[in-house]
Structure formats: C-alpha cells, structure tokens
Amino acid sequence: MDFIRNIDCLRQIAREVRKDILTMLNKAGSGHTGGSLSAVELLTALFFAKLRHDPQKPCWKDRDRFILSKGHAAPVLYAILARCGYFEREELLHLRELGSRLQGHPDSKFTPGVEVPTGSLGQGLSMANGIALAARLDGLSTRVYVLLGDGEVQEGQVWEAAMTAGHYKLDNVCAILDNNGLQIDGWVKDVKNVEPLAPKWEAFGWAVLEIDGHNFGEILSALDKAEEIKGKPTIIIAHTVKGKGVSFFENKAKYHGVAPTNEELERALKELENA
Amino acid sequence: MKKASLREAYGRTLVELGRENKDIVVLDADLSGSTKTQMFAKEFPERFFNIGIAEQDMIGTAAGLAVAGKIPFASTFAIFATGRAWEQIRQSVAYAKLNVKIVASHGGITVGDDGGSHQAVEDVGLMRILPNMTVIVPADAIEMAQVIRTVAAYNGPVYVRSARIDFPVIYEGTDYKFQIGKGNILREGNDITIMAMGLMVHFALEAASLLSLQGIESRVVNMSTIKPIDRQLILNSARKTGMILTVEEHLVTGGLGSAVCEVVAEEYPVPVKRIGIKDRFGISGKPDKLLSYFHLTPQDIVAEAKQLLNSKPRLLRAVG
C-alpha cells in the first residue's frame, strides 16, 4: 500500500476508524470499547504509514507483520483492515455474529490480514519472535510489529519472550505498548503495578522509546527511529487514554468490555463529528 | 533382548531431515542433551533455538516460526511441554491450526528416580482433548524414526511422546510402515485383543506369548496413534475377540483406554479393561521397580487378561 504521511489525512482516518469501532460494537452488543479506542492512532499510523503490506496479497512472503497481542482490541484491527481493503466495511456490522469472519477475538483461520489468533493475553510477542527468527533465516527484510497492553505485561510469558528477543537481538521486532493505564478491575497501578516499564524493558536488552500514543508526529517518528535501531529489539511505550476520543468513555475501566448503547453511540458519533 | 533409544532415533532423524529440508527448525527449553535435539543443534546451529527454561515462550516462538513457513520441532520433557505450556499449545498452536511438532521425551513413570514431578502420566490426555491435535506414542526406536519423518511431511499440529529409557526393539527387519491414524496388528488371536501404546506394546507381546502357553490366543495391537484413533481396527477387534484390554504407561483416564472405550461404548459395546495408572501421580524409584509397583508388567497383563476372560459371560450379560 502507498504510505500516507500527511498528519491531517491520518487524523481524518483515525476519526472514521473510531466511528466504525463504535458502530460495530453497538451493533454486536458486546465487545471491548476502551482498549480499542486507545490504540486507534497507533494502528492507523502503522497500517497507513509504516507497514509494508498488500491487502490484495495478504500472504505476500516478504510483508511486514502485525500481531495484536492484546486481542480484545479486535474492533480497532478490523476497522483498520476494512479501511485498508482486506474486506468490505459492511462486514464490520457482523462482528461476533455466528458465521461471521470477524470473531470476538482475532482469528487467523477466518480473517484476511490477521496473522495469528490472539485473545489469550501474553502470547503475541513469542509468536512475533518466531516470525522474526524465520525472516532472519530466510534473509527477508520483514519487520514484525506487536501491540501489547499494559495490563497484559502482567503475564509472565511476555517477559520470557522479551528475554528471547533480547538474547537473539531481534532488531526486526518492534513492540508497541498501549499504555492506557487501565485494566478490567481498575487502574493497573492499583491492581498490580507494572511500572517502571522503561527500565524493565531496557534491562531485558531492548531499546525503549516513549511517546504520546495519540500524537501522529510522535508515533511516526518513533516508528521510523525503531527501524534504524540495530542489534536489539525496540519497544515504543505509547502513553494513551483508554476510551480516547469519546469524553464519557475516557479513563473509565467500566468501558473495557462494554459496548456503547444506542444513546451512547449517537452522542459519541456527534462528539467525534464536532471534534 | 535388543533395546534402543527413542530419543536417539529422534535426534538422528532430525539431523537427516535437516539435511533434506532447510525449513526444518528445532527448539528446546534447556534440555537439548536429554531430548537429543543437541544432535541437530551441532549440525545446524543457525536453525536451532534454545529458548531457555521458558516452555510457554518456546511454544509461542515455534508457532511464529510455523506462521512464517518453517517446520518447527519443539522439545522438552513431556510434563513441561504439555502441562506448563498447555494453554499456549491450545491458543497458539491447536486453535491456530499451525504446523508445529511437539516432540516430548520423558513420558510416563519410567522417568524413574526424578519422581512424580517429572513423570508425565497425563500428557496424552492433555493433548488428546485438543481439537486439531494429532497424538502419537511410538512403540520402539524404529517406529519413532518413521513417526518423525511422517509428521514432518504432515501439515498440522502434532504431539509425539517418547521416553527416557530405551525400549525393546519390535520392528527391526520388518517392512512396517507407520501411518498416522492406523493401528498395527502385531499378533493375531481370537480370544482377546490387547491394545497398547509405547513401551507397553512390547509388554503386551510378552504377555501374549505367556497367555498362548496357557491356550489363550491374543490379538496384539500397537495403537501408536492415539488421535485420530483407529476406529475401524477397534471395532474390528471388538467383533473378532469380543473383549479388549488396553495397556498404557499413562493414567487410565484420558489416554488410550479412554479413547478405546469411547469408540466401543458408542458403536459396539464389548467388555473393556484398562490397565494403566489409576488416578494418582508417580513416585521416585528405578524404572523396573516402578513398573512392578504400578502393575505394568507382562505378568500383570496376563493376570488382567485372564480375569477379563473369566468375567466375560457376566460382563456380556451386563451390556447385553
């Protein structure tokens, strides 16, 4: 796909993606609103301005790969994939329905553009490492991007995988941490504190970049910079707001796994239109 | 009696496969000396990945390698592979239907001295319950080599269980060809069918010889594929001999005995007796002592077979 580096264009796409997320969640009647909205800019930048991929040829061998390790944010991935052209946007309205290709959590068996199934947290980085090791063996220039949640890094396997990527110096792996501060039971710092994050990843042999995860300028420059860092994997710790873009969803743990009602959808779409 | 190591057979076959196909890659979790993946690591260091003592990450990494078109073989002890990393196998391998081969050594109680923590008595059950998974327990080193070649050519998730100790050789000098999903009749008889997996296959053959001396003729089946189970052979045996004895170095729940019962109960009920470990974990001891302790010797099989034969009329009345 041709890259879009114009920030106004990316903002426009992000706004449309947010509307799609809210609309499909409302139609489905269930799903994960907050953690989808917090990752909109991150995925928009990645898919429209960085990832070498081709919706017409989803299995192109040398493509870059994206793994949504925080699989519950499936709606944002589906909205982006549809907008990229992997499937029709109309299909988004069948999210979570029996017979739909859009499963509640990403499933590579059904959905074009989904590389691996996720949903059980903590497993995406290991798979990213495997793809990165294979690319290295095959001499491919593939880069592997993986989106982690901040609550997700409470899973031990994340740190096993972090150690592996550090040990094998997988500079073709770029993790992005959607650091929205909330998990189902409340603030991450209250449930079980994961901070300090940057020194942890550094200690595991990673380069760490910290950005505002809703600022396209910062996201693009971090993604560019990560590509230039050699000899170690990079993690971009993106500070985000759960529920971002809809004032009454922002920073509310309650909206982790709740879909907008009809009334909430109407208010939210109005708010996005006027933003 | 000639014995040979299934682990050595695995290591040697991996090296051969590695020479034939550059997409074969191998992972281990700090047990490459025991699992014999070290043999592959020596010849193909760039295609061997030691993930350290991190079985969950090893399975996930193997899944990623499979996504990218490699044929990963991931090895460690059976309990760590199937227990520690069970949910990773479920999500990243079986659910994803990826081409990952999990080949575990140290199945069963013959692990010996290390004790129950290291003796996998539930691994076959843990893997058999997973959709998309194929489960294989070879009976000797020759079959092990064939199994490894076969699963390398098969596209999909597979679990293969081997053992720490050497097994008596069964298939030397035969033209046996392992096929996924096919049991192998090693001895014919009309009185009773003994179906076994792994080390117990040879014990079943020994038991059949002893029974023959007493005028009891047994059909002995090596049921090396536990999933998909050979339904036709089970039903054929049920019809032919009217009763089935299953023998496994595994819990009697979840493994071979359960698989056979499921087929028989639904399609052609005949008496089945399951020999195996009964709802308990292993303990430390020498392998031969443990086999006696857990009643997994040829003599135990003989005793159970005779008991089953004696109870046949009563059991048949019960199911009839």
XYZ file of C-alpha atoms in Angstrom:
595
model
C 0.000 0.000 0.000
C 1.095 3.562 -0.587
C 2.027 5.323 2.606
C 0.089 8.283 3.916
C 2.373 10.562 5.913
C 0.124 13.606 5.962
C -0.975 14.065 9.541
C -4.289 15.698 8.708
C -5.147 12.742 6.498
C -4.165 10.296 9.246
C -6.317 12.218 11.739
C -9.238 12.011 9.366
C -8.763 8.249 9.013
C -8.493 7.858 12.793
C -11.782 9.683 13.244
C -13.517 7.390 10.741
C -11.946 4.328 12.377
C -13.322 5.434 15.747
C -16.796 5.767 14.260
C -16.534 2.292 12.746
C -15.384 0.820 16.059
C -18.283 2.340 17.988
C -20.821 1.423 15.329
C -19.733 -2.207 15.078
C -19.561 -2.620 18.838
C -23.024 -1.155 19.240
C -24.367 -3.482 16.564
C -22.670 -6.501 18.158
C -23.977 -5.502 21.578
C -20.762 -6.582 23.270
C -17.008 -6.172 22.911
C -14.099 -4.078 24.060
C -14.561 -0.360 23.572
C -11.931 1.313 25.766
C -8.845 -0.601 24.641
C -9.872 -0.353 21.001
C -10.194 3.438 21.140
C -6.848 3.880 22.901
C -4.986 2.191 20.022
C -6.609 3.971 17.070
C -3.755 6.370 16.278
C -1.124 3.652 16.833
C -2.733 1.254 14.368
C -3.705 3.959 11.897
C -0.104 5.158 11.721
C 1.220 1.629 11.484
C -1.095 0.369 8.737
C -1.244 3.565 6.655
C 2.257 4.926 7.103
C 4.687 2.154 8.003
C 3.660 -1.471 7.457
C 4.702 -2.915 4.094
C 1.579 -4.916 3.278
C -0.781 -5.529 0.396
C -4.488 -6.176 1.080
C -4.728 -7.726 -2.383
C -1.981 -10.199 -1.461
C -2.341 -10.819 2.296
C 0.137 -13.717 2.174
C 2.946 -11.897 0.320
C 6.020 -13.563 1.845
C 8.193 -10.504 2.407
C 5.437 -8.416 4.026
C 5.768 -6.794 7.403
C 3.625 -8.447 10.061
C 1.352 -7.067 12.719
C 0.229 -9.055 15.761
C -2.478 -7.736 18.044
C -1.289 -9.385 21.239
C -3.986 -7.532 23.189
C -6.524 -9.432 21.115
C -9.577 -7.960 22.824
C -8.952 -4.783 20.822
C -10.085 -6.706 17.735
C -12.568 -3.960 16.704
C -9.791 -1.437 16.018
C -7.870 -4.020 13.986
C -10.966 -4.995 11.988
C -11.883 -1.348 11.328
C -8.363 -0.668 10.058
C -8.186 -3.852 7.961
C -11.525 -2.988 6.339
C -10.377 0.546 5.597
C -7.161 -0.855 4.083
C -9.279 -3.049 1.826
C -8.821 -6.534 3.281
C -12.617 -6.880 3.297
C -15.718 -4.713 2.894
C -16.564 -2.254 5.657
C -20.099 -3.638 5.650
C -18.696 -6.835 7.160
C -17.834 -4.904 10.332
C -21.522 -4.891 11.185
C -21.390 -8.669 11.569
C -18.767 -8.594 14.318
C -19.227 -11.501 16.760
C -22.154 -12.986 14.822
C -22.448 -16.702 14.197
C -20.921 -17.385 10.794
C -19.037 -14.071 10.641
C -15.343 -13.952 9.741
C -14.945 -11.315 12.434
C -14.643 -13.368 15.608
C -14.827 -11.801 19.066
C -11.044 -12.050 19.229
C -8.756 -12.134 16.165
C -8.646 -15.486 14.400
C -6.233 -16.031 11.519
C -8.263 -19.008 10.335
C -11.051 -16.685 9.234
C -9.933 -13.102 8.753
C -7.628 -11.900 5.976
C -4.905 -9.667 7.389
C -4.944 -11.357 10.801
C -1.613 -13.156 11.156
C -2.170 -15.225 14.313
C -5.038 -15.841 16.696
C -4.834 -13.862 19.915
C -7.140 -13.135 22.808
C -5.499 -15.182 25.500
C -3.118 -12.489 26.708
C 0.647 -12.630 26.743
C 1.253 -14.827 23.707
C 1.761 -12.402 20.820
C 5.361 -11.431 21.458
C 6.552 -15.056 21.431
C 4.906 -15.551 18.053
C 6.378 -12.278 16.783
C 9.817 -13.544 17.777
C 9.231 -16.780 15.862
C 8.267 -14.876 12.721
C 11.289 -12.596 13.162
C 13.675 -15.561 13.559
C 12.237 -17.158 10.411
C 12.636 -13.902 8.482
C 16.258 -13.700 9.585
C 16.883 -17.301 8.424
C 15.267 -16.562 5.069
C 17.111 -13.265 4.617
C 13.832 -11.359 4.417
C 13.542 -7.702 5.362
C 10.282 -8.401 7.224
C 9.663 -6.343 10.333
C 7.279 -7.661 12.968
C 5.135 -5.269 14.982
C 3.233 -6.381 18.039
C 0.784 -4.368 20.117
C 0.799 -5.161 23.831
C -1.485 -3.870 26.553
C -0.063 -2.502 29.775
C -2.204 -4.835 31.853
C -1.064 -7.633 29.551
C 2.549 -7.333 30.655
C 1.464 -8.821 33.979
C 1.567 -12.130 32.068
C 4.860 -13.951 32.678
C 5.176 -15.174 29.105
C 5.624 -11.574 27.941
C 8.877 -11.430 29.896
C 10.028 -14.841 28.686
C 9.524 -13.521 25.172
C 11.158 -10.177 25.994
C 14.225 -12.107 27.166
C 14.231 -14.201 23.985
C 14.039 -11.143 21.711
C 16.823 -9.516 23.696
C 19.000 -12.632 23.636
C 18.581 -13.181 19.895
C 18.971 -9.427 19.253
C 15.804 -9.351 17.169
C 16.069 -5.843 15.739
C 13.291 -6.742 13.293
C 10.850 -6.891 16.209
C 9.095 -3.716 17.306
C 6.706 -3.925 20.242
C 4.271 -1.125 20.926
C 2.826 -0.846 24.408
C -0.635 0.704 24.543
C -0.080 2.175 27.979
C -3.622 3.290 28.765
C -3.291 2.685 32.499
C -6.473 0.673 32.962
C -7.397 -2.972 33.142
C -10.723 -4.701 33.875
C -10.512 -4.407 37.644
C -9.306 -0.801 37.683
C -6.086 1.193 37.354
C -3.113 -1.030 36.506
C -1.102 0.670 39.260
C -3.714 -0.434 41.818
C -4.433 -3.948 40.514
C -0.764 -4.872 40.153
C 1.731 -2.180 39.299
C 3.782 -2.802 36.164
C 5.932 0.338 36.461
C 8.691 1.238 35.993
C 8.248 -0.067 32.460
C 11.123 1.547 30.574
C 13.918 0.234 32.847
C 12.370 -3.236 32.809
C 12.488 -3.450 29.020
C 15.949 -1.885 28.915
C 17.155 -4.493 31.396
C 15.859 -7.197 29.036
C 18.033 -5.799 26.231
C 15.522 -3.598 24.454
C 15.728 -0.070 23.116
C 12.895 1.962 24.638
C 11.126 4.940 23.078
C 8.382 6.807 24.945
C 5.734 8.794 23.139
C 2.260 10.245 23.298
C 0.293 7.473 21.624
C -2.310 9.836 20.200
C 0.175 12.206 18.540
C 0.780 11.159 14.946
C 4.008 13.159 14.682
C 5.479 11.323 17.659
C 4.190 7.922 16.526
C 5.636 8.255 13.028
C 8.973 9.468 14.250
C 9.186 6.617 16.791
C 8.303 4.006 14.152
C 10.986 5.458 11.868
C 13.537 5.550 14.635
C 12.797 1.955 15.694
C 13.623 0.814 12.183
C 17.078 2.335 12.469
C 17.959 0.749 15.810
C 20.160 -2.270 15.106
C 21.302 -5.117 17.329
C 18.333 -5.040 19.679
C 14.543 -5.058 19.585
C 12.647 -1.827 20.218
C 9.606 -1.139 22.321
C 7.607 2.029 21.883
C 5.871 2.818 25.146
C 2.887 4.804 23.958
C 1.056 6.757 26.615
C -2.594 6.584 25.726
C -6.046 7.212 27.142
C -8.462 4.323 27.410
C -11.672 5.204 25.561
C -9.869 8.054 23.751
C -11.993 10.350 21.594
C -15.292 9.882 23.422
C -15.332 12.061 26.535
C -17.680 9.874 28.549
C -15.684 6.685 27.840
C -12.254 8.154 28.588
C -10.324 6.745 31.549
C -13.200 4.555 32.694
C -12.377 0.930 33.487
C -16.078 0.157 33.108
C -15.814 0.614 29.336
C -13.072 -2.001 28.983
C -15.508 -4.660 27.912
C -18.811 -2.893 27.365
C -20.287 -1.846 24.013
C -21.962 1.545 23.535
C -25.749 1.669 23.841
C -27.782 3.294 21.067
C -27.919 6.553 23.003
C -24.196 6.477 23.776
C -23.405 5.736 20.144
C -25.414 8.716 18.972
C -23.702 11.047 21.439
C -20.275 9.620 20.634
C -20.653 9.959 16.869
C -21.792 13.580 17.327
C -18.827 14.307 19.544
C -16.395 12.796 17.003
C -18.013 14.776 14.192
C -17.628 18.039 16.086
C -14.103 17.356 17.368
C 16.570 -58.565 24.018
C 17.758 -55.684 21.891
C 16.838 -52.256 23.146
C 17.189 -48.860 21.522
C 16.644 -45.248 22.473
C 13.676 -43.385 21.009
C 15.394 -40.126 21.889
C 18.473 -41.074 19.871
C 16.237 -42.085 16.985
C 14.581 -38.668 17.211
C 17.902 -36.818 17.240
C 19.265 -38.795 14.292
C 16.096 -38.374 12.245
C 16.034 -34.635 12.916
C 19.556 -34.357 11.538
C 18.576 -36.305 8.401
C 15.504 -34.141 7.931
C 17.595 -31.033 8.499
C 19.879 -32.058 5.653
C 16.941 -32.697 3.347
C 14.843 -29.633 4.140
C 16.159 -26.226 5.141
C 12.770 -25.300 6.608
C 13.164 -27.781 9.477
C 13.939 -25.796 12.634
C 14.277 -27.084 16.191
C 13.572 -25.512 19.558
C 14.377 -26.710 23.037
C 13.984 -25.425 26.581
C 17.378 -26.172 28.124
C 17.057 -29.947 27.836
C 18.677 -30.478 24.439
C 21.144 -33.011 25.866
C 18.286 -35.134 27.192
C 15.851 -34.712 24.319
C 18.734 -35.217 21.822
C 17.892 -32.099 19.851
C 21.540 -31.265 20.580
C 22.430 -33.512 17.634
C 20.546 -31.144 15.326
C 21.973 -28.097 17.122
C 25.528 -29.272 16.441
C 24.978 -29.660 12.724
C 22.610 -26.739 12.180
C 23.327 -24.170 14.892
C 21.606 -21.398 12.933
C 18.365 -23.402 12.781
C 18.345 -24.390 16.432
C 16.851 -22.092 19.042
C 17.401 -22.721 22.700
C 14.651 -20.704 24.366
C 15.965 -21.429 27.833
C 13.763 -22.608 30.679
C 10.671 -20.996 29.199
C 8.354 -23.625 27.735
C 5.436 -21.261 27.148
C 7.651 -18.936 25.141
C 9.147 -21.902 23.287
C 5.710 -22.999 22.077
C 4.776 -19.443 21.065
C 8.067 -18.989 19.233
C 7.519 -22.300 17.443
C 4.057 -21.070 16.430
C 5.598 -17.899 14.967
C 8.164 -19.920 13.025
C 5.317 -22.040 11.627
C 3.359 -18.923 10.638
C 6.401 -17.892 8.589
C 6.525 -21.247 6.800
C 9.065 -23.158 8.875
C 8.514 -26.681 10.211
C 9.363 -26.319 13.901
C 10.042 -29.265 16.194
C 9.825 -28.158 19.844
C 11.147 -30.488 22.518
C 11.367 -30.771 26.265
C 10.156 -33.243 28.890
C 6.558 -34.364 28.412
C 5.151 -32.761 31.532
C 6.679 -29.340 30.816
C 5.642 -29.441 27.165
C 2.040 -30.451 27.727
C 1.451 -29.164 31.245
C 3.395 -25.955 31.612
C 2.630 -24.809 28.089
C -0.838 -26.344 27.665
C -2.704 -23.132 27.067
C -0.013 -21.867 24.706
C -0.425 -25.097 22.747
C -4.184 -24.592 22.799
C -4.196 -20.946 21.676
C -1.066 -20.508 19.584
C -0.819 -23.983 18.023
C -4.042 -26.026 18.045
C -6.565 -23.161 17.781
C -4.383 -21.567 15.129
C -4.014 -24.983 13.428
C -0.315 -24.350 12.907
C 2.313 -26.746 11.651
C 4.116 -27.217 14.972
C 5.528 -30.573 16.097
C 5.835 -31.014 19.827
C 8.096 -33.984 20.492
C 8.479 -34.692 24.184
C 10.763 -37.133 25.924
C 10.270 -38.446 29.459
C 6.678 -39.593 29.148
C 5.346 -41.907 31.837
C 6.701 -43.232 35.104
C 9.845 -44.809 33.613
C 11.431 -41.394 34.055
C 12.312 -43.095 37.331
C 14.393 -41.522 40.075
C 13.399 -37.889 39.433
C 9.969 -38.727 40.806
C 6.395 -37.711 40.221
C 7.102 -34.048 39.464
C 8.906 -35.149 36.305
C 6.768 -38.139 35.331
C 4.068 -37.182 32.840
C 1.122 -39.528 33.424
C -1.482 -37.176 31.947
C 0.242 -35.744 28.850
C -1.569 -37.865 26.272
C -4.919 -36.895 27.795
C -3.972 -33.215 27.849
C -3.118 -33.314 24.161
C -5.866 -35.692 23.041
C -8.596 -33.389 24.255
C -7.430 -30.542 21.977
C -9.208 -30.088 18.638
C -6.891 -30.184 15.585
C -4.197 -32.069 17.521
C -2.705 -35.378 16.409
C -1.244 -37.538 19.199
C 1.312 -40.276 18.610
C 3.112 -42.611 21.028
C 5.681 -44.768 19.193
C 6.438 -48.269 20.427
C 10.124 -48.517 19.553
C 13.047 -46.581 18.087
C 12.359 -47.764 14.558
C 8.775 -46.569 14.700
C 9.953 -43.320 16.330
C 12.159 -42.533 13.340
C 9.286 -43.255 10.969
C 6.899 -41.145 13.025
C 9.246 -38.157 12.954
C 9.611 -38.406 9.164
C 5.854 -38.796 8.757
C 4.885 -35.855 10.942
C 7.476 -33.629 9.261
C 5.625 -34.247 5.998
C 2.180 -33.806 7.570
C 0.793 -30.274 7.803
C -0.710 -29.629 11.236
C -0.144 -29.716 14.987
C 1.266 -32.975 16.342
C 2.277 -34.242 19.765
C 4.748 -37.144 19.906
C 5.594 -38.786 23.214
C 8.792 -40.713 23.817
C 10.542 -41.802 26.977
C 13.714 -41.554 28.989
C 14.511 -45.266 28.941
C 15.381 -47.422 25.928
C 12.557 -49.620 24.584
C 12.837 -53.214 23.338
C 13.049 -53.192 19.549
C 9.935 -54.558 17.842
C 10.098 -53.548 14.206
C 13.659 -54.445 13.201
C 13.765 -56.447 9.988
C 10.075 -55.882 9.267
C 8.523 -53.944 6.404
C 6.296 -51.979 8.810
C 5.348 -48.516 7.632
C 3.875 -46.151 10.189
C 0.765 -44.297 9.091
C -0.996 -41.597 11.106
C -4.290 -42.978 12.388
C -3.532 -46.647 11.733
C -3.042 -49.225 14.454
C -0.747 -52.122 13.703
C -1.680 -55.757 14.419
C 1.473 -57.427 15.710
C -0.039 -60.793 16.610
C -3.292 -62.473 15.741
C -5.579 -64.303 18.118
C -9.296 -64.894 18.596
C -9.737 -64.892 22.368
C -8.872 -61.359 23.424
C -7.453 -58.136 21.954
C -4.674 -56.330 23.778
C -4.221 -52.746 22.588
C -1.175 -50.901 23.853
C 0.906 -47.793 23.311
C 4.598 -47.026 23.825
C 6.650 -49.368 25.989
C 3.525 -51.365 26.817
C 3.345 -52.709 23.259
C 6.322 -54.957 23.848
C 4.967 -55.965 27.236
C 1.690 -56.874 25.541
C 3.571 -59.101 23.104
C 5.348 -60.804 26.016
C 2.023 -61.248 27.775
C 0.517 -62.738 24.611
C 3.308 -65.345 24.490
C 2.671 -66.267 28.119
C -1.091 -66.462 27.514
C -0.513 -68.651 24.479
C 1.276 -71.182 26.667
C -1.993 -71.406 28.575
C -4.028 -71.830 25.418
C -5.254 -68.245 25.188
C -4.650 -66.579 21.834
C -4.449 -62.782 21.784
C -4.588 -60.197 19.060
C -1.964 -57.594 19.960
C -2.299 -54.103 18.512
C 0.225 -51.276 18.590
C -2.109 -48.287 18.771
C 0.599 -45.715 18.221
C -1.774 -43.016 17.013
C -3.986 -42.113 19.950
C -5.660 -39.355 17.968
C -7.180 -39.768 15.452
C -7.824 -43.227 16.905
C -8.195 -46.155 14.518
C -11.951 -46.726 14.962
C -12.142 -49.401 12.296
C -9.473 -51.510 13.953
C -11.064 -51.108 17.381
C -14.485 -52.157 16.058
C -12.987 -54.992 14.056
C -11.189 -56.210 17.186
C -14.310 -55.852 19.301
C -16.263 -58.004 16.847
C -13.485 -60.543 16.445
C -12.470 -61.152 20.053
C -15.447 -59.773 21.967
C -13.300 -58.018 24.552
C -10.432 -55.557 24.677
C -7.654 -54.996 27.169
C -5.865 -51.647 26.897
C -2.390 -51.072 28.329
C -0.692 -47.716 28.738
C 2.043 -46.108 30.803
C -0.346 -43.250 31.487
C -3.441 -42.598 33.552
C -6.283 -44.922 32.582
C -8.327 -41.745 32.132
C -7.751 -39.535 29.132
C -5.366 -41.748 27.196
C -5.554 -44.913 25.132
C -8.003 -46.736 27.411
C -10.432 -43.837 27.340
C -10.136 -43.483 23.572
C -10.902 -47.166 23.038
C -13.833 -47.074 25.485
C -15.340 -44.090 23.686
C -15.438 -45.958 20.391
C -16.611 -49.265 21.806
C -19.283 -47.775 24.071
C -20.895 -45.830 21.262
C -20.590 -48.261 18.397
C -20.187 -51.858 19.536
C -20.251 -52.383 23.298
C -17.968 -55.188 24.486
C -16.156 -55.543 27.815
C -13.038 -53.364 28.061
C -10.471 -53.432 30.836
C -7.978 -50.604 31.105
C -4.508 -51.255 32.503
C -2.588 -48.136 33.432
C -2.028 -45.743 36.299
C -5.096 -45.287 38.441
C -5.824 -41.682 39.452
C -2.503 -40.990 41.100
C 0.866 -39.380 40.386
C 4.189 -41.125 40.033
C 6.942 -41.503 42.629
C 10.712 -41.953 42.705
C 12.287 -45.323 42.017
C 14.112 -47.318 39.371
C 12.018 -47.751 36.214
C 11.703 -51.550 36.504
C 10.709 -51.303 40.168
C 8.146 -48.637 39.304
C 6.670 -50.747 36.509
C 6.107 -53.551 39.018
C 4.808 -51.136 41.634
C 2.258 -49.721 39.195
C 1.286 -53.216 37.934
C 2.546 -52.550 34.428
C 4.452 -55.783 33.731
C 3.721 -58.580 31.249
C 2.633 -60.717 34.210
C 0.133 -58.046 35.245
C -1.242 -58.006 31.710
C -1.590 -61.805 31.795
C -3.462 -61.651 35.099
C -5.836 -58.936 33.885
C -6.429 -60.765 30.601
C -7.388 -63.955 32.430
C -9.637 -62.068 34.784
C -11.346 -60.361 31.849
C -11.782 -63.701 30.069
C -13.254 -65.256 33.198
C -15.691 -62.408 33.711
C -16.785 -62.293 30.089
C -20.139 -64.051 30.448
C -21.126 -61.855 33.369
C -19.989 -58.669 31.621
C -21.729 -59.621 28.425
C -24.945 -60.115 30.339
C -24.455 -56.671 31.819
C -24.004 -54.945 28.466
C -26.435 -57.213 26.614
